[in-house]
Structures are given as C-alpha cells and as structure tokens.
mmCIF file with all atom_site columns, C-alpha atoms in Angstrom:
data_model
loop_
_atom_site.group_PDB
_atom_site.id
_atom_site.type_symbol
_atom_site.label_atom_id
_atom_site.label_alt_id
_atom_site.label_comp_id
_atom_site.label_asym_id
_atom_site.label_entity_id
_atom_site.label_seq_id
_atom_site.pdbx_PDB_ins_code
_atom_site.Cartn_x
_atom_site.Cartn_y
_atom_site.Cartn_z
_atom_site.occupancy
_atom_site.B_iso_or_equiv
_atom_site.pdbx_formal_charge
_atom_site.auth_seq_id
_atom_site.auth_comp_id
_atom_site.auth_asym_id
_atom_site.auth_atom_id
_atom_site.pdbx_PDB_model_num
ATOM 1   C CA . GLN A 1 1   ? -16.988 8.867   -1.525  1.00 0.00 ? 941  GLN A CA 1
ATOM 2   C CA . LYS A 1 2   ? -13.571 7.166   -0.334  1.00 0.00 ? 942  LYS A CA 1
ATOM 3   C CA . GLU A 1 3   ? -12.373 7.552   3.007   1.00 0.00 ? 943  GLU A CA 1
ATOM 4   C CA . VAL A 1 4   ? -9.050  8.856   1.390   1.00 0.00 ? 944  VAL A CA 1
ATOM 5   C CA . GLU A 1 5   ? -9.059  11.328  -1.190  1.00 0.00 ? 945  GLU A CA 1
ATOM 6   C CA . GLN A 1 6   ? -5.909  12.302  -3.103  1.00 0.00 ? 946  GLN A CA 1
ATOM 7   C CA . ASP A 1 7   ? -5.290  14.169  -6.578  1.00 0.00 ? 947  ASP A CA 1
ATOM 8   C CA . PRO A 1 8   ? -3.898  12.081  -9.013  1.00 0.00 ? 948  PRO A CA 1
ATOM 9   C CA . GLY A 1 9   ? -2.081  14.143  -11.015 1.00 0.00 ? 949  GLY A CA 1
ATOM 10  C CA . PRO A 1 10  ? 0.184   14.119  -12.825 1.00 0.00 ? 950  PRO A CA 1
ATOM 11  C CA . LEU A 1 11  ? 2.239   16.819  -11.235 1.00 0.00 ? 951  LEU A CA 1
ATOM 12  C CA . SER A 1 12  ? 5.235   17.968  -13.397 1.00 0.00 ? 952  SER A CA 1
ATOM 13  C CA . VAL A 1 13  ? 7.783   20.349  -11.589 1.00 0.00 ? 953  VAL A CA 1
ATOM 14  C CA . PRO A 1 14  ? 11.371  21.439  -12.451 1.00 0.00 ? 954  PRO A CA 1
ATOM 15  C CA . GLU A 1 15  ? 14.433  20.044  -10.985 1.00 0.00 ? 955  GLU A CA 1
ATOM 16  C CA . GLY A 1 16  ? 15.003  22.059  -7.490  1.00 0.00 ? 956  GLY A CA 1
ATOM 17  C CA . ALA A 1 17  ? 11.111  22.878  -6.860  1.00 0.00 ? 957  ALA A CA 1
ATOM 18  C CA . ILE A 1 18  ? 9.406   22.400  -3.818  1.00 0.00 ? 958  ILE A CA 1
ATOM 19  C CA . VAL A 1 19  ? 6.747   19.870  -4.210  1.00 0.00 ? 959  VAL A CA 1
ATOM 20  C CA . SER A 1 20  ? 3.521   19.567  -2.067  1.00 0.00 ? 960  SER A CA 1
ATOM 21  C CA . LEU A 1 21  ? 1.145   16.658  -1.913  1.00 0.00 ? 961  LEU A CA 1
ATOM 22  C CA . ASN A 1 22  ? -1.858  16.423  0.107   1.00 0.00 ? 962  ASN A CA 1
ATOM 23  C CA . CYS A 1 23  ? -4.605  14.154  1.042   1.00 0.00 ? 963  CYS A CA 1
ATOM 24  C CA . THR A 1 24  ? -7.781  14.717  2.963   1.00 0.00 ? 964  THR A CA 1
ATOM 25  C CA . TYR A 1 25  ? -9.729  12.167  4.707   1.00 0.00 ? 965  TYR A CA 1
ATOM 26  C CA . SER A 1 26  ? -13.137 11.575  6.355   1.00 0.00 ? 966  SER A CA 1
ATOM 27  C CA . ASN A 1 27  ? -12.562 9.123   8.749   1.00 0.00 ? 967  ASN A CA 1
ATOM 28  C CA . SER A 1 28  ? -11.973 11.121  12.462  1.00 0.00 ? 968  SER A CA 1
ATOM 29  C CA . ALA A 1 29  ? -10.747 7.543   13.629  1.00 0.00 ? 969  ALA A CA 1
ATOM 30  C CA . PHE A 1 30  ? -7.461  7.714   11.844  1.00 0.00 ? 970  PHE A CA 1
ATOM 31  C CA . GLN A 1 31  ? -4.402  8.338   13.951  1.00 0.00 ? 971  GLN A CA 1
ATOM 32  C CA . TYR A 1 32  ? -1.497  7.232   12.049  1.00 0.00 ? 972  TYR A CA 1
ATOM 33  C CA . PHE A 1 33  ? -0.542  8.706   8.662   1.00 0.00 ? 973  PHE A CA 1
ATOM 34  C CA . MET A 1 34  ? 2.316   7.616   6.325   1.00 0.00 ? 974  MET A CA 1
ATOM 35  C CA . TRP A 1 35  ? 3.434   8.408   2.816   1.00 0.00 ? 975  TRP A CA 1
ATOM 36  C CA . TYR A 1 36  ? 4.711   5.820   0.429   1.00 0.00 ? 976  TYR A CA 1
ATOM 37  C CA . ARG A 1 37  ? 6.819   6.189   -2.536  1.00 0.00 ? 977  ARG A CA 1
ATOM 38  C CA . GLN A 1 38  ? 6.178   3.757   -5.316  1.00 0.00 ? 978  GLN A CA 1
ATOM 39  C CA . TYR A 1 39  ? 8.132   3.515   -8.773  1.00 0.00 ? 979  TYR A CA 1
ATOM 40  C CA . SER A 1 40  ? 6.709   1.957   -11.691 1.00 0.00 ? 980  SER A CA 1
ATOM 41  C CA . ARG A 1 41  ? 6.167   -1.806  -11.425 1.00 0.00 ? 981  ARG A CA 1
ATOM 42  C CA . LYS A 1 42  ? 7.740   -1.783  -7.785  1.00 0.00 ? 982  LYS A CA 1
ATOM 43  C CA . GLY A 1 43  ? 6.143   -1.918  -4.536  1.00 0.00 ? 983  GLY A CA 1
ATOM 44  C CA . PRO A 1 44  ? 5.438   1.103   -2.359  1.00 0.00 ? 984  PRO A CA 1
ATOM 45  C CA . GLU A 1 45  ? 8.348   1.879   -0.026  1.00 0.00 ? 985  GLU A CA 1
ATOM 46  C CA . LEU A 1 46  ? 7.506   3.699   3.059   1.00 0.00 ? 986  LEU A CA 1
ATOM 47  C CA . LEU A 1 47  ? 8.806   7.405   3.227   1.00 0.00 ? 987  LEU A CA 1
ATOM 48  C CA . MET A 1 48  ? 7.833   8.588   7.063   1.00 0.00 ? 988  MET A CA 1
ATOM 49  C CA . TYR A 1 49  ? 4.663   8.378   9.249   1.00 0.00 ? 989  TYR A CA 1
ATOM 50  C CA . THR A 1 50  ? 3.247   10.549  11.734  1.00 0.00 ? 990  THR A CA 1
ATOM 51  C CA . TYR A 1 51  ? 0.981   10.116  14.786  1.00 0.00 ? 991  TYR A CA 1
ATOM 52  C CA . SER A 1 52  ? -1.873  12.550  15.403  1.00 0.00 ? 992  SER A CA 1
ATOM 53  C CA . SER A 1 53  ? -1.386  15.925  14.318  1.00 0.00 ? 993  SER A CA 1
ATOM 54  C CA . GLY A 1 54  ? 1.920   17.532  13.826  1.00 0.00 ? 994  GLY A CA 1
ATOM 55  C CA . ASN A 1 55  ? 5.241   17.919  11.526  1.00 0.00 ? 995  ASN A CA 1
ATOM 56  C CA . LYS A 1 56  ? 7.839   15.701  10.788  1.00 0.00 ? 996  LYS A CA 1
ATOM 57  C CA . GLU A 1 57  ? 10.772  16.374  9.018   1.00 0.00 ? 997  GLU A CA 1
ATOM 58  C CA . ASP A 1 58  ? 13.558  13.451  7.522   1.00 0.00 ? 998  ASP A CA 1
ATOM 59  C CA . GLY A 1 59  ? 16.019  14.988  5.100   1.00 0.00 ? 999  GLY A CA 1
ATOM 60  C CA . ARG A 1 60  ? 14.142  16.793  2.146   1.00 0.00 ? 1000 ARG A CA 1
ATOM 61  C CA . PHE A 1 61  ? 10.760  15.498  3.273   1.00 0.00 ? 1001 PHE A CA 1
ATOM 62  C CA . THR A 1 62  ? 8.612   16.946  5.590   1.00 0.00 ? 1002 THR A CA 1
ATOM 63  C CA . ALA A 1 63  ? 4.919   15.542  6.679   1.00 0.00 ? 1003 ALA A CA 1
ATOM 64  C CA . GLN A 1 64  ? 2.171   17.397  8.139   1.00 0.00 ? 1004 GLN A CA 1
ATOM 65  C CA . VAL A 1 65  ? -0.896  16.408  9.691   1.00 0.00 ? 1005 VAL A CA 1
ATOM 66  C CA . ASP A 1 66  ? -3.802  18.777  10.417  1.00 0.00 ? 1006 ASP A CA 1
ATOM 67  C CA . LYS A 1 67  ? -6.579  16.663  12.207  1.00 0.00 ? 1007 LYS A CA 1
ATOM 68  C CA . SER A 1 68  ? -8.715  19.425  12.750  1.00 0.00 ? 1008 SER A CA 1
ATOM 69  C CA . SER A 1 69  ? -8.977  19.843  8.937   1.00 0.00 ? 1009 SER A CA 1
ATOM 70  C CA . LYS A 1 70  ? -8.474  16.026  8.248   1.00 0.00 ? 1010 LYS A CA 1
ATOM 71  C CA . TYR A 1 71  ? -5.771  16.960  5.792   1.00 0.00 ? 1011 TYR A CA 1
ATOM 72  C CA . ILE A 1 72  ? -2.326  15.766  5.587   1.00 0.00 ? 1012 ILE A CA 1
ATOM 73  C CA . SER A 1 73  ? 0.584   17.070  3.417   1.00 0.00 ? 1013 SER A CA 1
ATOM 74  C CA . LEU A 1 74  ? 4.003   15.859  2.191   1.00 0.00 ? 1014 LEU A CA 1
ATOM 75  C CA . PHE A 1 75  ? 6.846   18.661  1.155   1.00 0.00 ? 1015 PHE A CA 1
ATOM 76  C CA . ILE A 1 76  ? 9.861   17.689  -0.797  1.00 0.00 ? 1016 ILE A CA 1
ATOM 77  C CA . ARG A 1 77  ? 12.422  20.467  -0.718  1.00 0.00 ? 1017 ARG A CA 1
ATOM 78  C CA . ASP A 1 78  ? 15.254  20.405  -3.524  1.00 0.00 ? 1018 ASP A CA 1
ATOM 79  C CA . SER A 1 79  ? 13.171  17.973  -5.843  1.00 0.00 ? 1019 SER A CA 1
ATOM 80  C CA . GLN A 1 80  ? 15.425  15.518  -7.842  1.00 0.00 ? 1020 GLN A CA 1
ATOM 81  C CA . PRO A 1 81  ? 14.361  13.686  -10.863 1.00 0.00 ? 1021 PRO A CA 1
ATOM 82  C CA . SER A 1 82  ? 14.968  10.277  -8.809  1.00 0.00 ? 1022 SER A CA 1
ATOM 83  C CA . ASP A 1 83  ? 11.898  11.571  -6.818  1.00 0.00 ? 1023 ASP A CA 1
ATOM 84  C CA . SER A 1 84  ? 10.052  10.950  -9.567  1.00 0.00 ? 1024 SER A CA 1
ATOM 85  C CA . ALA A 1 85  ? 7.302   8.448   -8.816  1.00 0.00 ? 1025 ALA A CA 1
ATOM 86  C CA . THR A 1 86  ? 3.872   7.723   -7.684  1.00 0.00 ? 1026 THR A CA 1
ATOM 87  C CA . TYR A 1 87  ? 3.468   9.171   -3.896  1.00 0.00 ? 1027 TYR A CA 1
ATOM 88  C CA . LEU A 1 88  ? 0.690   7.386   -1.802  1.00 0.00 ? 1028 LEU A CA 1
ATOM 89  C CA . CYS A 1 89  ? -0.797  8.619   1.667   1.00 0.00 ? 1029 CYS A CA 1
ATOM 90  C CA . ALA A 1 90  ? -1.912  5.867   3.837   1.00 0.00 ? 1030 ALA A CA 1
ATOM 91  C CA . MET A 1 91  ? -3.350  6.007   7.196   1.00 0.00 ? 1031 MET A CA 1
ATOM 92  C CA . ARG A 1 92  ? -4.758  3.683   9.951   1.00 0.00 ? 1032 ARG A CA 1
ATOM 93  C CA . THR A 1 93  ? -6.624  3.697   13.224  1.00 0.00 ? 1033 THR A CA 1
ATOM 94  C CA . THR A 1 94  ? -5.065  2.643   16.648  1.00 0.00 ? 1034 THR A CA 1
ATOM 95  C CA . GLY A 1 95  ? -5.743  -0.672  18.006  1.00 0.00 ? 1035 GLY A CA 1
ATOM 96  C CA . THR A 1 96  ? -4.532  -4.183  16.770  1.00 0.00 ? 1036 THR A CA 1
ATOM 97  C CA . ALA A 1 97  ? -6.074  -3.957  13.341  1.00 0.00 ? 1037 ALA A CA 1
ATOM 98  C CA . SER A 1 98  ? -3.260  -2.473  11.340  1.00 0.00 ? 1038 SER A CA 1
ATOM 99  C CA . LYS A 1 99  ? -4.748  -2.359  7.992   1.00 0.00 ? 1039 LYS A CA 1
ATOM 100 C CA . LEU A 1 100 ? -3.840  0.599   6.175   1.00 0.00 ? 1040 LEU A CA 1
ATOM 101 C CA . THR A 1 101 ? -6.169  2.717   3.882   1.00 0.00 ? 1041 THR A CA 1
ATOM 102 C CA . PHE A 1 102 ? -4.537  4.075   0.924   1.00 0.00 ? 1042 PHE A CA 1
ATOM 103 C CA . GLY A 1 103 ? -5.154  7.353   -0.981  1.00 0.00 ? 1043 GLY A CA 1
ATOM 104 C CA . THR A 1 104 ? -5.015  6.717   -5.068  1.00 0.00 ? 1044 THR A CA 1
ATOM 105 C CA . GLY A 1 105 ? -1.633  8.158   -5.515  1.00 0.00 ? 1045 GLY A CA 1
ATOM 106 C CA . THR A 1 106 ? -0.142  11.332  -6.884  1.00 0.00 ? 1046 THR A CA 1
ATOM 107 C CA . ARG A 1 107 ? 2.052   10.614  -9.891  1.00 0.00 ? 1047 ARG A CA 1
ATOM 108 C CA . LEU A 1 108 ? 5.100   13.105  -9.730  1.00 0.00 ? 1048 LEU A CA 1
ATOM 109 C CA . GLN A 1 109 ? 7.461   14.000  -12.543 1.00 0.00 ? 1049 GLN A CA 1
ATOM 110 C CA . VAL A 1 110 ? 10.579  16.028  -11.758 1.00 0.00 ? 1050 VAL A CA 1
ATOM 111 C CA . THR A 1 111 ? 12.232  17.418  -15.063 1.00 0.00 ? 1051 THR A CA 1
ATOM 112 C CA . LEU A 1 112 ? 15.497  18.454  -15.811 1.00 0.00 ? 1052 LEU A CA 1
ATOM 113 C CA . GLY B 2 1   ? 18.932  -8.764  4.623   1.00 0.00 ? 1369 GLY B CA 1
ATOM 114 C CA . ALA B 2 2   ? 16.218  -10.131 2.379   1.00 0.00 ? 1370 ALA B CA 1
ATOM 115 C CA . GLY B 2 3   ? 13.123  -8.027  1.812   1.00 0.00 ? 1371 GLY B CA 1
ATOM 116 C CA . VAL B 2 4   ? 9.435   -9.365  1.321   1.00 0.00 ? 1372 VAL B CA 1
ATOM 117 C CA . SER B 2 5   ? 9.463   -11.771 -2.014  1.00 0.00 ? 1373 SER B CA 1
ATOM 118 C CA . GLN B 2 6   ? 6.461   -12.868 -4.354  1.00 0.00 ? 1374 GLN B CA 1
ATOM 119 C CA . THR B 2 7   ? 6.093   -15.297 -6.957  1.00 0.00 ? 1375 THR B CA 1
ATOM 120 C CA . PRO B 2 8   ? 5.465   -15.447 -9.442  1.00 0.00 ? 1376 PRO B CA 1
ATOM 121 C CA . SER B 2 9   ? 5.712   -11.752 -10.437 1.00 0.00 ? 1377 SER B CA 1
ATOM 122 C CA . ASN B 2 10  ? 3.383   -12.287 -13.272 1.00 0.00 ? 1378 ASN B CA 1
ATOM 123 C CA . LYS B 2 11  ? 0.727   -14.811 -13.899 1.00 0.00 ? 1379 LYS B CA 1
ATOM 124 C CA . VAL B 2 12  ? -1.761  -15.023 -16.918 1.00 0.00 ? 1380 VAL B CA 1
ATOM 125 C CA . THR B 2 13  ? -4.729  -17.237 -16.451 1.00 0.00 ? 1381 THR B CA 1
ATOM 126 C CA . GLU B 2 14  ? -7.968  -17.701 -18.137 1.00 0.00 ? 1382 GLU B CA 1
ATOM 127 C CA . LYS B 2 15  ? -11.335 -16.925 -16.784 1.00 0.00 ? 1383 LYS B CA 1
ATOM 128 C CA . GLY B 2 16  ? -12.678 -19.700 -14.393 1.00 0.00 ? 1384 GLY B CA 1
ATOM 129 C CA . LYS B 2 17  ? -9.568  -21.209 -13.576 1.00 0.00 ? 1385 LYS B CA 1
ATOM 130 C CA . TYR B 2 18  ? -8.003  -21.601 -10.134 1.00 0.00 ? 1386 TYR B CA 1
ATOM 131 C CA . VAL B 2 19  ? -4.878  -19.342 -9.201  1.00 0.00 ? 1387 VAL B CA 1
ATOM 132 C CA . GLU B 2 20  ? -2.064  -19.405 -6.151  1.00 0.00 ? 1388 GLU B CA 1
ATOM 133 C CA . LEU B 2 21  ? 0.006   -16.389 -5.354  1.00 0.00 ? 1389 LEU B CA 1
ATOM 134 C CA . ARG B 2 22  ? 2.678   -16.959 -2.663  1.00 0.00 ? 1390 ARG B CA 1
ATOM 135 C CA . CYS B 2 23  ? 4.514   -14.310 -0.527  1.00 0.00 ? 1391 CYS B CA 1
ATOM 136 C CA . ASP B 2 24  ? 7.843   -14.714 1.818   1.00 0.00 ? 1392 ASP B CA 1
ATOM 137 C CA . PRO B 2 25  ? 7.687   -12.448 4.184   1.00 0.00 ? 1393 PRO B CA 1
ATOM 138 C CA . ILE B 2 26  ? 10.890  -10.841 6.078   1.00 0.00 ? 1394 ILE B CA 1
ATOM 139 C CA . SER B 2 27  ? 11.994  -13.195 8.668   1.00 0.00 ? 1395 SER B CA 1
ATOM 140 C CA . GLY B 2 28  ? 10.859  -12.707 12.015  1.00 0.00 ? 1396 GLY B CA 1
ATOM 141 C CA . HIS B 2 29  ? 8.088   -10.365 10.766  1.00 0.00 ? 1397 HIS B CA 1
ATOM 142 C CA . THR B 2 30  ? 4.888   -11.965 12.481  1.00 0.00 ? 1398 THR B CA 1
ATOM 143 C CA . ALA B 2 31  ? 2.227   -9.637  10.704  1.00 0.00 ? 1399 ALA B CA 1
ATOM 144 C CA . LEU B 2 32  ? 1.602   -10.260 6.966   1.00 0.00 ? 1400 LEU B CA 1
ATOM 145 C CA . TYR B 2 33  ? -0.828  -8.210  4.922   1.00 0.00 ? 1401 TYR B CA 1
ATOM 146 C CA . TRP B 2 34  ? -2.385  -8.989  1.517   1.00 0.00 ? 1402 TRP B CA 1
ATOM 147 C CA . TYR B 2 35  ? -3.510  -6.044  -0.532  1.00 0.00 ? 1403 TYR B CA 1
ATOM 148 C CA . ARG B 2 36  ? -4.694  -5.238  -3.973  1.00 0.00 ? 1404 ARG B CA 1
ATOM 149 C CA . GLN B 2 37  ? -3.704  -2.469  -6.343  1.00 0.00 ? 1405 GLN B CA 1
ATOM 150 C CA . SER B 2 38  ? -5.804  -1.941  -9.280  1.00 0.00 ? 1406 SER B CA 1
ATOM 151 C CA . LEU B 2 39  ? -4.326  0.355   -12.141 1.00 0.00 ? 1407 LEU B CA 1
ATOM 152 C CA . GLY B 2 40  ? -4.257  4.103   -11.253 1.00 0.00 ? 1408 GLY B CA 1
ATOM 153 C CA . GLN B 2 41  ? -5.589  3.109   -7.845  1.00 0.00 ? 1409 GLN B CA 1
ATOM 154 C CA . GLY B 2 42  ? -4.031  2.941   -4.238  1.00 0.00 ? 1410 GLY B CA 1
ATOM 155 C CA . PRO B 2 43  ? -3.535  -0.596  -2.611  1.00 0.00 ? 1411 PRO B CA 1
ATOM 156 C CA . GLU B 2 44  ? -6.853  -1.991  -1.012  1.00 0.00 ? 1412 GLU B CA 1
ATOM 157 C CA . PHE B 2 45  ? -6.456  -4.243  1.680   1.00 0.00 ? 1413 PHE B CA 1
ATOM 158 C CA . LEU B 2 46  ? -7.542  -7.755  1.680   1.00 0.00 ? 1414 LEU B CA 1
ATOM 159 C CA . ILE B 2 47  ? -6.356  -9.619  4.787   1.00 0.00 ? 1415 ILE B CA 1
ATOM 160 C CA . TYR B 2 48  ? -4.191  -9.351  7.543   1.00 0.00 ? 1416 TYR B CA 1
ATOM 161 C CA . PHE B 2 49  ? -2.419  -12.299 9.500   1.00 0.00 ? 1417 PHE B CA 1
ATOM 162 C CA . GLN B 2 50  ? -1.282  -12.100 12.942  1.00 0.00 ? 1418 GLN B CA 1
ATOM 163 C CA . GLY B 2 51  ? 1.140   -15.343 12.920  1.00 0.00 ? 1419 GLY B CA 1
ATOM 164 C CA . THR B 2 52  ? -0.806  -18.434 11.695  1.00 0.00 ? 1420 THR B CA 1
ATOM 165 C CA . GLY B 2 53  ? -4.283  -16.651 12.211  1.00 0.00 ? 1421 GLY B CA 1
ATOM 166 C CA . ALA B 2 54  ? -6.301  -14.388 9.977   1.00 0.00 ? 1422 ALA B CA 1
ATOM 167 C CA . ALA B 2 55  ? -7.069  -11.228 12.438  1.00 0.00 ? 1423 ALA B CA 1
ATOM 168 C CA . ASP B 2 56  ? -8.725  -9.337  9.809   1.00 0.00 ? 1424 ASP B CA 1
ATOM 169 C CA . ASP B 2 57  ? -10.161 -10.873 6.592   1.00 0.00 ? 1425 ASP B CA 1
ATOM 170 C CA . SER B 2 58  ? -12.831 -7.937  6.168   1.00 0.00 ? 1426 SER B CA 1
ATOM 171 C CA . GLY B 2 59  ? -11.159 -6.905  2.781   1.00 0.00 ? 1427 GLY B CA 1
ATOM 172 C CA . LEU B 2 60  ? -11.868 -9.985  1.094   1.00 0.00 ? 1428 LEU B CA 1
ATOM 173 C CA . PRO B 2 61  ? -14.239 -9.257  -1.849  1.00 0.00 ? 1429 PRO B CA 1
ATOM 174 C CA . ASN B 2 62  ? -15.996 -12.722 -1.778  1.00 0.00 ? 1430 ASN B CA 1
ATOM 175 C CA . ASP B 2 63  ? -15.838 -16.365 -0.979  1.00 0.00 ? 1431 ASP B CA 1
ATOM 176 C CA . ARG B 2 64  ? -13.702 -17.109 -4.077  1.00 0.00 ? 1432 ARG B CA 1
ATOM 177 C CA . PHE B 2 65  ? -10.817 -15.437 -2.215  1.00 0.00 ? 1433 PHE B CA 1
ATOM 178 C CA . PHE B 2 66  ? -9.010  -17.534 0.296   1.00 0.00 ? 1434 PHE B CA 1
ATOM 179 C CA . ALA B 2 67  ? -5.528  -16.811 2.235   1.00 0.00 ? 1435 ALA B CA 1
ATOM 180 C CA . VAL B 2 68  ? -3.480  -19.426 4.509   1.00 0.00 ? 1436 VAL B CA 1
ATOM 181 C CA . ARG B 2 69  ? -0.252  -19.099 6.447   1.00 0.00 ? 1437 ARG B CA 1
ATOM 182 C CA . PRO B 2 70  ? -0.036  -22.294 8.333   1.00 0.00 ? 1438 PRO B CA 1
ATOM 183 C CA . GLU B 2 71  ? 3.458   -21.993 9.906   1.00 0.00 ? 1439 GLU B CA 1
ATOM 184 C CA . GLY B 2 72  ? 3.160   -18.386 10.601  1.00 0.00 ? 1440 GLY B CA 1
ATOM 185 C CA . SER B 2 73  ? 5.647   -17.259 8.035   1.00 0.00 ? 1441 SER B CA 1
ATOM 186 C CA . VAL B 2 74  ? 4.934   -18.101 4.121   1.00 0.00 ? 1442 VAL B CA 1
ATOM 187 C CA . SER B 2 75  ? 1.507   -17.252 2.843   1.00 0.00 ? 1443 SER B CA 1
ATOM 188 C CA . THR B 2 76  ? -0.666  -18.245 0.102   1.00 0.00 ? 1444 THR B CA 1
ATOM 189 C CA . LEU B 2 77  ? -3.352  -16.229 -1.521  1.00 0.00 ? 1445 LEU B CA 1
ATOM 190 C CA . LYS B 2 78  ? -5.831  -18.386 -3.261  1.00 0.00 ? 1446 LYS B CA 1
ATOM 191 C CA . ILE B 2 79  ? -8.173  -17.291 -5.814  1.00 0.00 ? 1447 ILE B CA 1
ATOM 192 C CA . GLN B 2 80  ? -10.960 -19.970 -7.228  1.00 0.00 ? 1448 GLN B CA 1
ATOM 193 C CA . ARG B 2 81  ? -13.056 -19.322 -10.577 1.00 0.00 ? 1449 ARG B CA 1
ATOM 194 C CA . THR B 2 82  ? -11.120 -16.049 -11.396 1.00 0.00 ? 1450 THR B CA 1
ATOM 195 C CA . GLU B 2 83  ? -12.987 -13.312 -13.424 1.00 0.00 ? 1451 GLU B CA 1
ATOM 196 C CA . ARG B 2 84  ? -11.556 -10.637 -15.530 1.00 0.00 ? 1452 ARG B CA 1
ATOM 197 C CA . GLY B 2 85  ? -12.235 -8.273  -12.621 1.00 0.00 ? 1453 GLY B CA 1
ATOM 198 C CA . ASP B 2 86  ? -9.740  -9.696  -10.589 1.00 0.00 ? 1454 ASP B CA 1
ATOM 199 C CA . SER B 2 87  ? -6.786  -8.773  -12.703 1.00 0.00 ? 1455 SER B CA 1
ATOM 200 C CA . ALA B 2 88  ? -4.648  -6.301  -10.542 1.00 0.00 ? 1456 ALA B CA 1
ATOM 201 C CA . VAL B 2 89  ? -1.362  -6.312  -8.876  1.00 0.00 ? 1457 VAL B CA 1
ATOM 202 C CA . TYR B 2 90  ? -1.434  -8.400  -5.466  1.00 0.00 ? 1458 TYR B CA 1
ATOM 203 C CA . LEU B 2 91  ? 0.828   -6.912  -3.023  1.00 0.00 ? 1459 LEU B CA 1
ATOM 204 C CA . CYS B 2 92  ? 2.107   -8.607  0.277   1.00 0.00 ? 1460 CYS B CA 1
ATOM 205 C CA . ALA B 2 93  ? 3.614   -6.482  2.966   1.00 0.00 ? 1461 ALA B CA 1
ATOM 206 C CA . SER B 2 94  ? 4.893   -7.543  6.739   1.00 0.00 ? 1462 SER B CA 1
ATOM 207 C CA . SER B 2 95  ? 5.978   -5.856  9.825   1.00 0.00 ? 1463 SER B CA 1
ATOM 208 C CA . ILE B 2 96  ? 6.695   -6.677  13.349  1.00 0.00 ? 1464 ILE B CA 1
ATOM 209 C CA . SER B 2 97  ? 3.542   -6.858  15.197  1.00 0.00 ? 1465 SER B CA 1
ATOM 210 C CA . GLY B 2 98  ? 1.945   -3.504  16.148  1.00 0.00 ? 1466 GLY B CA 1
ATOM 211 C CA . SER B 2 99  ? 4.475   -1.687  14.123  1.00 0.00 ? 1467 SER B CA 1
ATOM 212 C CA . ASN B 2 100 ? 3.532   1.033   11.562  1.00 0.00 ? 1468 ASN B CA 1
ATOM 213 C CA . GLU B 2 101 ? 6.120   -0.084  9.343   1.00 0.00 ? 1469 GLU B CA 1
ATOM 214 C CA . GLN B 2 102 ? 4.819   -2.252  6.576   1.00 0.00 ? 1470 GLN B CA 1
ATOM 215 C CA . TYR B 2 103 ? 7.272   -3.404  4.179   1.00 0.00 ? 1471 TYR B CA 1
ATOM 216 C CA . PHE B 2 104 ? 5.765   -4.183  0.576   1.00 0.00 ? 1472 PHE B CA 1
ATOM 217 C CA . GLY B 2 105 ? 7.088   -6.945  -1.837  1.00 0.00 ? 1473 GLY B CA 1
ATOM 218 C CA . PRO B 2 106 ? 7.263   -6.242  -5.621  1.00 0.00 ? 1474 PRO B CA 1
ATOM 219 C CA . GLY B 2 107 ? 3.589   -7.541  -6.106  1.00 0.00 ? 1475 GLY B CA 1
ATOM 220 C CA . THR B 2 108 ? 2.298   -10.340 -8.548  1.00 0.00 ? 1476 THR B CA 1
ATOM 221 C CA . ARG B 2 109 ? 0.722   -9.067  -11.548 1.00 0.00 ? 1477 ARG B CA 1
ATOM 222 C CA . LEU B 2 110 ? -2.363  -11.323 -12.445 1.00 0.00 ? 1478 LEU B CA 1
ATOM 223 C CA . THR B 2 111 ? -4.005  -11.158 -15.892 1.00 0.00 ? 1479 THR B CA 1
ATOM 224 C CA . VAL B 2 112 ? -7.226  -12.691 -16.268 1.00 0.00 ? 1480 VAL B CA 1
ATOM 225 C CA . THR B 2 113 ? -7.897  -13.301 -19.890 1.00 0.00 ? 1481 THR B CA 1
#
C-alpha cells in the first residue's frame, strides 16, 4: 500500500464549478502538506502548502488538512478551463530530510 | 529570474548504454532534489543534496544510479547500463535550505529502447 493515495481521475467539471481534490495518507509523521499543479509535459508548480492541521486560502484555492483522519483536500472555486491540469498532493515530515512523498495525481478537465 | 533548467529535454538511448542528465538549479538555492516520474504516477524521490553532499540518497533504486554536485550548484544524474524500466521523466527541483518551496524544472524525458 502506498503512503499517499490519490484518486487519479480523470475528473471533468463545467466552467465555474467548485472542484474538490483529495488525498489520504498513512504516515502520521507527515507534517507539511503541499499541492502542486502539473500541466502536460511540464514540471510540477507549487500552488500552496500548509503545516499540520487547518485551512489555508489563496485566491480561488483553499487547502484543508485533517490530521486526525489523515485526509487533505484542495478546493478550487469558480473553476476555469486554464485550471485543467494534473493536481498532485505531496507531503513531508519535519526535520532536515526534505524529500517529498507524492500522490499519483488527479487529472482535472474544466469544460466550457 | 531564471528557473530550474534541465538538459537534455529528451533523451533516447539503447538498453545497456550510459546516460547523464543535467540540472541547473535556481541561483542561490543550496538544496537540490532529483525525482523520477513514470507515466500516470506522481514523482518519486531519488536523492537530495545539501550543498555538495548527498544528504539523502535513499531513493536511488540500485547502484546503476549515481548523482553528483561537485561545486554545490549544477548536478548530474548518471545512469549506467540503462534498462527499459528506467524510462521515465527525471525531474530536478531546488529550494532554499529548509524551505518547503521546491521549484521544479521541466524534466528530462528518458526513453530506453
């Protein structure tokens, strides 16, 4: 079983919809949680990160972490066709070891 | 400023050959990471450099894989006796030491025939 599980999709939504993307994880030592966006044939781009449990908002994006359930979410409001990409969750423990453990990514398609 | 750059963007090689993949991190970033991304999967950690030294190489799959960063800037990932299973996109990322913000390059797409 993978440390980080993520539904690969694809997820198709109409423009303007609210999108919910989720990951579950098994390693309780994870403390930092990130969301990356990856366009086709490009490198991942960091959208936002949170530390421990709680919510964080940045424009149309909101990240939520529930450590008690080992569950993280990314919400996208007023989705746009330009949001069509693969969304990767990633996480790491504290300490000097900075390697990230990624989910498989969810492919999102926002249609007109 | 310039982001992380990787060369070549694509590499096709025959099984058994040796390849080198290069990464130029963002200027001033002391931390450098290599990841491998197979089709339909998320990136998997290979190795992490802090300065010139490999601080964590636990993700290297076997001794055919080796990476260096001799001057604490550019890094080279070296793969000996390539196998078809090595085909993937090799991603490099850099960050300021201790930062959660890892900036990724566009990757090198390696195809072993």
